[in-house]
Coordinates of C-alpha atoms in Angstrom, one line a residue:
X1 CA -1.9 29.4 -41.0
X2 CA -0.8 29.0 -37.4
X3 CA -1.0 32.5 -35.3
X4 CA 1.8 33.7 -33.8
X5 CA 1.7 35.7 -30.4
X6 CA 5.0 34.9 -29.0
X7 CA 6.4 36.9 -25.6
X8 CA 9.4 39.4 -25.6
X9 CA 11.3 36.9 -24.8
X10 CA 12.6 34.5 -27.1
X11 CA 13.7 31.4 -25.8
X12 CA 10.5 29.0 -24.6
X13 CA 10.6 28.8 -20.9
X14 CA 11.8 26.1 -19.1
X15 CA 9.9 22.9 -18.5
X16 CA 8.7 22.1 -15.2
X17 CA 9.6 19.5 -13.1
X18 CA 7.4 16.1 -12.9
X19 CA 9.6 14.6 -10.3
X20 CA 7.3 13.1 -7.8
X21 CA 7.8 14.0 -4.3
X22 CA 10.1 12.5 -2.2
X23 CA 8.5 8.8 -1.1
X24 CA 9.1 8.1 2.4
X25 CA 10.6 4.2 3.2
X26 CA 7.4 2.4 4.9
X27 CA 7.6 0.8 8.2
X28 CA 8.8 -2.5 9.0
X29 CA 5.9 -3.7 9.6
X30 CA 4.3 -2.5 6.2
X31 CA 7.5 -3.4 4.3
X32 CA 7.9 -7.0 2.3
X33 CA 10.5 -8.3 5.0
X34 CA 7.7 -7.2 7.4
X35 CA 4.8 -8.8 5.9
X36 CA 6.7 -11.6 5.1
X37 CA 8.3 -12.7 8.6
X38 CA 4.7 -12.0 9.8
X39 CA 3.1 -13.9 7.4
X40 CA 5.9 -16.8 8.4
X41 CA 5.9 -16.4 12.3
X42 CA 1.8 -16.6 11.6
X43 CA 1.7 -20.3 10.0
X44 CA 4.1 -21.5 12.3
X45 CA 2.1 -20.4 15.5
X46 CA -1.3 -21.8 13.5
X47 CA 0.4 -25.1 12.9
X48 CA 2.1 -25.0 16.1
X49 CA -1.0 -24.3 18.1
X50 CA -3.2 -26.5 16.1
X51 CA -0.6 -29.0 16.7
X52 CA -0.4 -28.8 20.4
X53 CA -4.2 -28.5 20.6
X54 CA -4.1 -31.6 19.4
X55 CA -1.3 -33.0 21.4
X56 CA -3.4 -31.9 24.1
X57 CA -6.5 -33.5 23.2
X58 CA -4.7 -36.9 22.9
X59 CA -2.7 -36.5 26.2
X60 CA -6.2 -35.5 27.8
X61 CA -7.8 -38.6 26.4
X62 CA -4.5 -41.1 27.4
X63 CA -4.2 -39.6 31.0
X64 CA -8.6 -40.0 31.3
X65 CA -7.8 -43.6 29.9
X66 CA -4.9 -44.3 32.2
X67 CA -6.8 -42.9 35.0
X68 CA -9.5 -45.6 34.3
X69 CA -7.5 -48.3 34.1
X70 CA -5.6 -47.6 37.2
X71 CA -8.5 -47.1 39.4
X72 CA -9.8 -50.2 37.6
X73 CA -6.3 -52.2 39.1
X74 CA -6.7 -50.4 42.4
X75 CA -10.2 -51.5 43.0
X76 CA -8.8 -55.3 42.2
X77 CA -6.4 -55.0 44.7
X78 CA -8.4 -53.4 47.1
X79 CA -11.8 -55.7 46.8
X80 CA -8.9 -58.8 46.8
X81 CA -7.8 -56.9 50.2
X82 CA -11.3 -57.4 51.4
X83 CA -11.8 -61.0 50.2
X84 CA -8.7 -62.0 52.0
X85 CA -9.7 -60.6 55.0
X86 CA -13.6 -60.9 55.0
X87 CA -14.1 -64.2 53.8
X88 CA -17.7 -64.2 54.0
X89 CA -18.1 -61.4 51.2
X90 CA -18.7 -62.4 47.4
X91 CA -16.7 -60.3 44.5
X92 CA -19.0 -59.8 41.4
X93 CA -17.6 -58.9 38.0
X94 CA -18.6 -57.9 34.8
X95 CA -17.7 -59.5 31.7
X96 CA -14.6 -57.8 31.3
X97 CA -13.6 -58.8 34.6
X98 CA -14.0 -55.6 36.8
X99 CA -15.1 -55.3 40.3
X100 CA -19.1 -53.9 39.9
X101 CA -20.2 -54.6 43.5
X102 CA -19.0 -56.0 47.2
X103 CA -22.1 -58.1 48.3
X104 CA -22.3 -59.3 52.2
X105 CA -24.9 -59.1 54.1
X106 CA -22.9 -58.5 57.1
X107 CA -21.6 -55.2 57.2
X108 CA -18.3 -54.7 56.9
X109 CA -16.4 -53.2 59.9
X110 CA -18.9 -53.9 62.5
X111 CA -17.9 -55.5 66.0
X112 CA -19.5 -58.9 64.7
X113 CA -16.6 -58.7 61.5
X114 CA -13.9 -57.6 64.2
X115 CA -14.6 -60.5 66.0
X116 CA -14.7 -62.9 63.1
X117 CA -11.8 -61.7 61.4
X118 CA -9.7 -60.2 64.1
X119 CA -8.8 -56.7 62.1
X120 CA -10.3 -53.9 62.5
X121 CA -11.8 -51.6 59.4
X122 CA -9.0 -49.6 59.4
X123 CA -6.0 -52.1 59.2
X124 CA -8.3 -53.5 56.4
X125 CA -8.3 -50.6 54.7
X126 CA -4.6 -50.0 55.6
X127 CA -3.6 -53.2 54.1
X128 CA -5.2 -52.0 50.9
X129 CA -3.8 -48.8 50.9
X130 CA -0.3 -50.4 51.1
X131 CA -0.7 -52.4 48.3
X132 CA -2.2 -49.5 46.2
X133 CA 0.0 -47.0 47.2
X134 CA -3.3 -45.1 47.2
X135 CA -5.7 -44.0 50.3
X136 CA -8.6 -46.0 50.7
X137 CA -11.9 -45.5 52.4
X138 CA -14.8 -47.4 53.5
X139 CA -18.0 -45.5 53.6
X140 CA -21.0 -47.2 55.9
X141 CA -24.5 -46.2 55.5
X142 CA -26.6 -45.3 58.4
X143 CA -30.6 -44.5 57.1
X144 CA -31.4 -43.5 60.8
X145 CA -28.5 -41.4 61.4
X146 CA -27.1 -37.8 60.8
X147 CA -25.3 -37.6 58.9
X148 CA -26.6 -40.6 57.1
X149 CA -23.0 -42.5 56.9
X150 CA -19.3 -43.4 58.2
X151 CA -16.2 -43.2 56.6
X152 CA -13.2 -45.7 57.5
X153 CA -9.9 -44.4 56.3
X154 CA -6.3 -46.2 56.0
X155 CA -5.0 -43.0 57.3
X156 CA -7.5 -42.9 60.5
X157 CA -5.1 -45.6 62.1
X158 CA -2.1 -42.5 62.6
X159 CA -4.7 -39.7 63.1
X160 CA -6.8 -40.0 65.9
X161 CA -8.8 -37.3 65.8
X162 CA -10.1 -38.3 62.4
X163 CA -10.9 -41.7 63.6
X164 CA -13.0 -40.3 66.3
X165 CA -14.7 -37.5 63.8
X166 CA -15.0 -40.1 60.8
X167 CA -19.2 -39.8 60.6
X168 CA -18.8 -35.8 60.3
X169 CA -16.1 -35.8 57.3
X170 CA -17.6 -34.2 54.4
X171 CA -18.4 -37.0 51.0
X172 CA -19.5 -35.9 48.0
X173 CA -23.3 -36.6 47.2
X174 CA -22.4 -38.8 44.2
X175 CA -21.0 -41.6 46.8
X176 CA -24.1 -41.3 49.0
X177 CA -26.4 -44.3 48.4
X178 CA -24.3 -45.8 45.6
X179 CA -25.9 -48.3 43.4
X180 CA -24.0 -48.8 40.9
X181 CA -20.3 -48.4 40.3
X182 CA -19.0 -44.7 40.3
X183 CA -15.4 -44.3 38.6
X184 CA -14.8 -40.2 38.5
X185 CA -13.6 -36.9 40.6
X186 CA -15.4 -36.9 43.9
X187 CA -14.7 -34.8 47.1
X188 CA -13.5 -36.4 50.4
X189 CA -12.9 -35.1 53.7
X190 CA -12.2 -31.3 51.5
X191 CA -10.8 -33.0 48.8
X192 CA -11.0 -34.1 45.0
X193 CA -9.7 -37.4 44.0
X194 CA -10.4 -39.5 41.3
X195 CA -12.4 -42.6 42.8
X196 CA -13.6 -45.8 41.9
X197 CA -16.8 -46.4 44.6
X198 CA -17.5 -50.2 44.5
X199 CA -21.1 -50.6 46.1
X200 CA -21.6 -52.8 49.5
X201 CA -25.6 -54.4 49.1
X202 CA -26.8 -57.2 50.9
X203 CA -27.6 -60.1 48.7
X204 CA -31.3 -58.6 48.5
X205 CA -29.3 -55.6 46.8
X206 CA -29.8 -53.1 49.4
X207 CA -27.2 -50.2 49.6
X208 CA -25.1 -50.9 52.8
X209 CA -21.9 -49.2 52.2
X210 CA -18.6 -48.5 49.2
X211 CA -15.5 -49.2 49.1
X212 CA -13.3 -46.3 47.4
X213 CA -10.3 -46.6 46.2
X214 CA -8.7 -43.7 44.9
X215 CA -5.4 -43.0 42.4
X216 CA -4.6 -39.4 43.4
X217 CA -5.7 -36.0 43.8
X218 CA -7.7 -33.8 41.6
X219 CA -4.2 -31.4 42.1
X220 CA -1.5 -34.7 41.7
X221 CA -3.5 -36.2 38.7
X222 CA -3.1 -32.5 37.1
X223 CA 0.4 -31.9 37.5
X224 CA 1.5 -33.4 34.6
X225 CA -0.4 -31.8 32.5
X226 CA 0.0 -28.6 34.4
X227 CA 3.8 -29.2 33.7
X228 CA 2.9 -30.5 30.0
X229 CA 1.3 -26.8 29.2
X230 CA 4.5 -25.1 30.7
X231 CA 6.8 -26.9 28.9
X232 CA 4.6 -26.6 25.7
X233 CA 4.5 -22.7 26.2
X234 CA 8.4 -22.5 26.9
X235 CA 8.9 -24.2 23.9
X236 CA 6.5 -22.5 21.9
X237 CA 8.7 -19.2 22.2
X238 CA 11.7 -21.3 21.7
X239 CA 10.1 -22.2 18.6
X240 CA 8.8 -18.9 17.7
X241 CA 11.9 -16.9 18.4
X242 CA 14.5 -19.6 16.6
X243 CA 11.5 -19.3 13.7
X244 CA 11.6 -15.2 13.9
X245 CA 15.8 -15.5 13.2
X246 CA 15.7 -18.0 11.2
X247 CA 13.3 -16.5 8.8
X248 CA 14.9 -13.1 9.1
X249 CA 17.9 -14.8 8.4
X250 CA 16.6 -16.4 5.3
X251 CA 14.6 -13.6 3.8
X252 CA 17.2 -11.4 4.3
X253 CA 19.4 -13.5 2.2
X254 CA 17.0 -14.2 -0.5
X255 CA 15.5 -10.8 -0.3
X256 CA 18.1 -8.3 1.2
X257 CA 18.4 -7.1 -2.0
X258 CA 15.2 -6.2 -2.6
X259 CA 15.2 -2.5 -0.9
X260 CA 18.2 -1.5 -2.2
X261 CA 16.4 -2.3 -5.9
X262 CA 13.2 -0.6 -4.7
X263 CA 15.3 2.4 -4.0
X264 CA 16.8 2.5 -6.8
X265 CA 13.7 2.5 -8.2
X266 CA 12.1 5.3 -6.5
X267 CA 15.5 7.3 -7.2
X268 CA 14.6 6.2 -10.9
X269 CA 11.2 7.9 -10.3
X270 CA 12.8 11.3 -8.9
X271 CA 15.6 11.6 -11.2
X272 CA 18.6 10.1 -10.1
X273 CA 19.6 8.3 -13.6
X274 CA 23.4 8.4 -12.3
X275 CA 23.4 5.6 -9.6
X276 CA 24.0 1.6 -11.0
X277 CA 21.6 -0.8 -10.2
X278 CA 23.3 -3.1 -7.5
X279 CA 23.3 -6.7 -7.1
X280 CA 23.3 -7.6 -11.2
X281 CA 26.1 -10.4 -10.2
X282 CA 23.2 -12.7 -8.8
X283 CA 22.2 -15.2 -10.9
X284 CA 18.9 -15.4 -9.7
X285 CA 15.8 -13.7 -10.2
X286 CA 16.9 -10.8 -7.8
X287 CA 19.7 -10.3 -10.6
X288 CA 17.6 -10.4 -13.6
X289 CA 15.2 -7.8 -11.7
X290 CA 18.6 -5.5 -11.1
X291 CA 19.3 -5.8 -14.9
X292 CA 15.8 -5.0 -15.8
X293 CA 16.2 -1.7 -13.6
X294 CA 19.9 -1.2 -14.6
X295 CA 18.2 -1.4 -18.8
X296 CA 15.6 1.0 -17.5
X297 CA 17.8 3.3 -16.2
X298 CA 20.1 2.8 -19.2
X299 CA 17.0 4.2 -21.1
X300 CA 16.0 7.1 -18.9
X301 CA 19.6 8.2 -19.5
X302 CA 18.8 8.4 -23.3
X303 CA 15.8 9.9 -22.9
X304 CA 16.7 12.2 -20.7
X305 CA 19.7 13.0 -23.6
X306 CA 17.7 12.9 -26.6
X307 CA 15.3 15.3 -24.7
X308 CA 17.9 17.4 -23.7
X309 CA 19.2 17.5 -27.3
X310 CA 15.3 18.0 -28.5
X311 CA 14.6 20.9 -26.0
X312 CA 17.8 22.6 -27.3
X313 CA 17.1 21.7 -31.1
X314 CA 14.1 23.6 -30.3
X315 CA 15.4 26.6 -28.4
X316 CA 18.2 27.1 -31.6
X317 CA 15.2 27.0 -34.3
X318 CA 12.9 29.1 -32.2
X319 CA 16.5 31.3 -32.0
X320 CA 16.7 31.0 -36.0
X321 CA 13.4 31.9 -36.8
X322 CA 12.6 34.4 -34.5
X323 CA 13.5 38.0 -33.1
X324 CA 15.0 38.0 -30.5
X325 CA 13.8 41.1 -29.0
X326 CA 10.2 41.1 -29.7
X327 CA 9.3 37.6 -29.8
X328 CA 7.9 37.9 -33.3
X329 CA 8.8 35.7 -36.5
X330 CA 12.1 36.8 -38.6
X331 CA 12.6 37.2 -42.1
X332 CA 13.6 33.2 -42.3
X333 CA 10.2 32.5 -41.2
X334 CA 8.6 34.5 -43.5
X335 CA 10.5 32.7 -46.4
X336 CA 9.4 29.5 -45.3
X337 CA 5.8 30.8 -44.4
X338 CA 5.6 32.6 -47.8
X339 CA 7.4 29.3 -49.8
X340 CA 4.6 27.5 -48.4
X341 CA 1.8 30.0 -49.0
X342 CA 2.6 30.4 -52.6
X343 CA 2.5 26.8 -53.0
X344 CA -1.4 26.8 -52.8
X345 CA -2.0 29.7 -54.9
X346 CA -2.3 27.0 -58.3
X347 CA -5.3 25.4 -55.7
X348 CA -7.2 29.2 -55.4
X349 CA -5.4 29.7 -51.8
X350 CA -5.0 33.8 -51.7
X351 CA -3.2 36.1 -49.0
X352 CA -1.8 39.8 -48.9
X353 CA 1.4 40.8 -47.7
X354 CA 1.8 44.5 -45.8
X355 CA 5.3 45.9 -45.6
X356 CA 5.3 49.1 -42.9
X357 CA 7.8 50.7 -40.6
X358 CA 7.2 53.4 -38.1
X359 CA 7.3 57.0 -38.6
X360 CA 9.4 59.2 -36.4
X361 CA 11.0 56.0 -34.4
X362 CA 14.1 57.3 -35.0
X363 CA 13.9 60.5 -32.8
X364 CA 12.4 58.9 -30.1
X365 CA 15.3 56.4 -30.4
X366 CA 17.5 59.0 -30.3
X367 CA 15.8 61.3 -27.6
X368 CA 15.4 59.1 -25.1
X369 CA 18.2 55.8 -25.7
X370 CA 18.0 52.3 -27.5
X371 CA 16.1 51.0 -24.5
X372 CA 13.4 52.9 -24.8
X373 CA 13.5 52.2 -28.2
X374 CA 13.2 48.5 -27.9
X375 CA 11.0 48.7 -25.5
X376 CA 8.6 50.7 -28.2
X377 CA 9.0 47.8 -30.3
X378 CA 8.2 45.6 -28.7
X379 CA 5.2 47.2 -27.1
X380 CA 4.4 47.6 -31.1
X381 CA 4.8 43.9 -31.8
X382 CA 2.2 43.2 -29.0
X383 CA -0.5 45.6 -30.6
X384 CA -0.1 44.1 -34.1
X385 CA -0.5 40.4 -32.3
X386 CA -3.6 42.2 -30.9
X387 CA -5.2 42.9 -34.4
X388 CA -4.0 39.9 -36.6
X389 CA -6.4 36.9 -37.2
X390 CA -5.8 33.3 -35.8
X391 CA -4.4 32.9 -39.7
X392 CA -2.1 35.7 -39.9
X393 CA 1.4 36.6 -39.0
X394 CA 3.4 39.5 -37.9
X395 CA 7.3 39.5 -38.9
X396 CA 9.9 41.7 -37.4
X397 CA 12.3 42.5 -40.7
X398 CA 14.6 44.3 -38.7
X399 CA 15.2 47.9 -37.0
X400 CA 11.7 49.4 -37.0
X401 CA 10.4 47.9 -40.0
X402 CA 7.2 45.0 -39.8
X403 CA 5.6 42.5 -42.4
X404 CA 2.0 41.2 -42.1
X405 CA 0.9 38.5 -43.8
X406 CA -2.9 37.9 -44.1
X407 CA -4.8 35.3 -45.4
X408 CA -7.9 36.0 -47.7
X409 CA -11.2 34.7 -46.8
X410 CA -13.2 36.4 -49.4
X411 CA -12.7 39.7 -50.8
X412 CA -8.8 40.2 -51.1
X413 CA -8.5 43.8 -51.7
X414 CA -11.5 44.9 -49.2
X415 CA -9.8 42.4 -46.1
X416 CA -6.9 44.5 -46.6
X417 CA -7.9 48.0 -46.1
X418 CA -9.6 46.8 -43.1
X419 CA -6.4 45.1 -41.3
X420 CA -4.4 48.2 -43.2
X421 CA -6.5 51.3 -41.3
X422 CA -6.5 48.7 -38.0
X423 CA -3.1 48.9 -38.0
X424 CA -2.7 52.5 -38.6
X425 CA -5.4 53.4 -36.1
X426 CA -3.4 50.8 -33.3
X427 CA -0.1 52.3 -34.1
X428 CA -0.9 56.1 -34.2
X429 CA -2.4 56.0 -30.1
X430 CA 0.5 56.5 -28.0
X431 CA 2.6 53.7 -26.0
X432 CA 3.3 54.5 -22.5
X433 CA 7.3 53.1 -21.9
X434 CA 8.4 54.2 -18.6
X435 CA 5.6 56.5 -17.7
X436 CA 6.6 58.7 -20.7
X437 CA 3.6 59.1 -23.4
X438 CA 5.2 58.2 -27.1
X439 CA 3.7 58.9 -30.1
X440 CA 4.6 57.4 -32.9
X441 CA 2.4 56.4 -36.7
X442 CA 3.6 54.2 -39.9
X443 CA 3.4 54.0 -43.2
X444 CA 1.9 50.4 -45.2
X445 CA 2.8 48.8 -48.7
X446 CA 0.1 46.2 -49.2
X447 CA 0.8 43.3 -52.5
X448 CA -2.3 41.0 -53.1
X449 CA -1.1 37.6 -54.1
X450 CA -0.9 36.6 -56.6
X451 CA -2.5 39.7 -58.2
X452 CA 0.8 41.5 -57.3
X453 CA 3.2 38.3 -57.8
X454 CA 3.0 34.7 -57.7
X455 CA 7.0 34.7 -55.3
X456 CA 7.7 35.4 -52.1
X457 CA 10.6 37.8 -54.2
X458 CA 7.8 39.8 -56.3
X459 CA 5.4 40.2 -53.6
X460 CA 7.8 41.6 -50.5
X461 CA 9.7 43.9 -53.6
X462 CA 6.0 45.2 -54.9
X463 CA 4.8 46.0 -51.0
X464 CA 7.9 47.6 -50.7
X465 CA 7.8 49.6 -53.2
X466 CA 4.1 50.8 -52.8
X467 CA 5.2 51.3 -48.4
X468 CA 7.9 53.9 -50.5
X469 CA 5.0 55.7 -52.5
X470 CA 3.3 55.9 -49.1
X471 CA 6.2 57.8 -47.1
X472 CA 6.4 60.0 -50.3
X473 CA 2.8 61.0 -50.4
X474 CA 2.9 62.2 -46.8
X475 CA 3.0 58.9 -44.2
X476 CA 0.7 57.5 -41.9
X477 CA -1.1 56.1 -44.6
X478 CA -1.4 52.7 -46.9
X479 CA -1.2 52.1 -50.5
X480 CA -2.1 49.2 -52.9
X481 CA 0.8 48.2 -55.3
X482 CA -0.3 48.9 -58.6
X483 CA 1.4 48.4 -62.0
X484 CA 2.5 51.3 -63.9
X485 CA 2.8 51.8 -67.5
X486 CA 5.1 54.8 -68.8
X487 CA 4.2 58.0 -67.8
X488 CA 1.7 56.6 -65.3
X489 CA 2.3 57.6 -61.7
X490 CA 1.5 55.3 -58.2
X491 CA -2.2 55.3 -57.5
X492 CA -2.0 54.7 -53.7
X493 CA -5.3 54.8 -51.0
X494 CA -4.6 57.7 -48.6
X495 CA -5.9 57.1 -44.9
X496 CA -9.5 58.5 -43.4

């Protein structure tokens, strides 16, 4: 049988709260519209700079190709300057029909040439330069001489200090002693251009001089890509800040909903059962999610109610069924504990039931006021809770008057005296109730089911009626119930 050692208070305390704490919104950046227009803005600057690395890549390779070609058409034009004017020169070609060497074993530009043609190397190279719309040089070879050459340029016929000072103008090594045809950047006179050097041999092929023609600068050839890569960054943020609105734009009207429903959520999680779900008129999945929370909600409200009506179920039983002063079990307990415990006397189940009240609780009730009175009660119910097994149960009957029921382990009658004189012995050291020292003792009637009855009705009547032989003999003490036959008198078990 369940133990009972309730408070002096009677109604069960209050349940705590398992609200979780207050969850703070996350930042934007850690939020689903976060994550999501980063995720978004992400791809499209992958694909956007995979896309214009490519773009590059191709424009690179068409402006090197273009480049080639065009210095491949200037050298025509220029070598077909040359043949017009030096006659005496011979073109050669390659299969595909490009310029790969000047040979004449005359050189080009010397007095001899001026006299034979009547031009000099720089209206030559003038000529050319006009029909290219590209400069165009003339670089002579001197073995003997620092430093080692002489350059002839279509711009040395305006500039007459470069005319005089062509030997010292700085060429790049790669043009020096040219063999073969050289189509690429070189430096001239401080400059890079790109440059297709045609070698000048003598028909025994020894190096005597190039012709360069050139298509632009290293700076002019650049430009456009220069200006390609501006325009391509300009309209990368273009693209990225139309993408950034855009995609804002569009989550938040696909997903704008979706924070008001996590909030409801988390108000879900910390009580608030009162607020609607919004946004169930969507017929999309945003509104089957608000349904699903408005249906949760729907069912936290009945919990919450059926709990509530639970809880207070509870609290009116525990009212019914026990005292509400001392905590203790009432008299409708005990009927439905002793209902029960009869029930399983037929199987061999056994128990004893003590009826006592206290002696001399009424003048202390009456010397020092009802709440020191209840007070003393309850201070006794918490002693007997003290001495009772985890099978046994104390009852508060009313006023100052206790039952004990005890259940039998072995020896019925022996148990008893035992839990009888503990009780006694408890009871008869005095309470302290507001620093005054009360003394007080009682009186027990013990029954021994089913020796003494085989009903709750026969077994509280017999212990009652032996607790009466006990005040009568002199209290303080406890008695067995035992039957009488005419003329016989109560046999009862005085104390030590």
């Amino acid at each position: 049988m369940e133990q009972f050692r309730p408070t002096p208070h009677a109604s069960p305390a209050p349940a705590q709260s398992s609200l979780p704490p207050t969850i703070a919104a996350p930042r934007w950046r850690q939020s689903l519209l976060g994550k999501t227009v980063l995720f978004l803005l992400g791809a499209v600057l992958l694909a956007y700079g995979i896309g214009a690395s490519l773009g590059f890549i191709v424009v690179e390779r068409i402006s090197h190709d273009q480049w080639l070609n065009q210095a491949a058409i200037d050298t025509q034009i220029s070598t077909a300057a040359i043949r017009g004017i030096y006659t005496f020169v011979t073109i050669q070609n390659d299969r595909s029909g490009r310029v790969t060497r000047i040979v004449s074993d005359t050189p080009l530009g010397d007095e001899e040439s001026i006299l034979q043609t009547g031009f000099s190397p720089i209206d030559v190279l003038a000529l050319a330069s006009a029909q290219t719309l590209n400069n165009v040089w003339l670089l002579h070879y001197l073995p003997d001489k620092k430093p080692g050459y002489t350059l002839a340029s279509a711009d040395d016929g305006s500039n007459a200090q470069n005319a005089s000072a062509s030997s010292a103008r700085p060429v790049s090594p790669d043009l020096l002693d040219l063999k073969e045809p050289y189509m690429g950047f070189a430096r001239i006179d401080g400059r890079d251009y790109f440059v297709n050097a045609i070698p000048i041999a003598t028909r025994l092929g020894k190096p005597t001089g190039a012709l360069i023609s050139s298509i632009g600068t290293r700076e002019d050839l650049y430009r456009t890509r220069n200006t390609l890569i501006h325009n391509a960054l300009l309209m990368l943020v273009a693209v990225l800040l139309a993408a950034t609105l855009a995609i804002i734009w569009l989550l938040r009207r696909l997903f704008g909903p979706v924070p008001a429903l996590i909030r409801s959520l988390i108000g879900m999680a910390q009580g608030d059962t009162l607020t609607v779900a919004p946004h169930q008129d969507r017929r999309d999945e945003i509104g089957q999610l608000a349904k699903a929370i408005e249906t949760l909600r729907k069912a936290a409200v009945e919990r919450e109610q059926l709990l509530s009506i639970r809880e207070t179920a509870i609290r009116l039983d525990h009212m019914a069924h026990h005292d509400p002063l001392t905590g203790l079990p009432n008299r409708a307990y005990l009927d439905r504990v002793l209902a029960r415990m009869v029930e399983g006397l037929p199987s061999g189940a056994r128990f004893n039931v003590m009826l006592f009240d206290l002696d001399r609780f009424k003048p202390v009730n009456d010397s020092y006021g009802h709440a020191t009175g209840d007070a003393l009660l309850v201070a006794v119910g918490d002693r007997l809770n003290l001495l009772l097994g985890p099978e046994d149960l104390a009852v508060r009957l009313g006023g100052d008057e206790f039952v004990a029921v005890q259940t039998v382990v072995r020896d019925a009658r022996l148990e008893a005296v035992r839990l009888a004189e503990r009780i006694l012995e408890a009871l008869q050291r005095p309470f302290l109730i507001d620093g005054r020292a009360l003394s007080i003792s009682t009186s027990i009637g013990v029954a021994l089911a089913p020796d003494d009855g085989d009903n709750a009705h026969d077994l509280l009547r017999h212990a009652d009626a032996a607790l009466y032989a006990a005040k009568n003999t002199g209290r303080g003490r406890y008695l067995f119930h035992e039957p009488r036959t005419p003329g016989q008198t109560w046999i009862g078990t005085p104390t030590h």
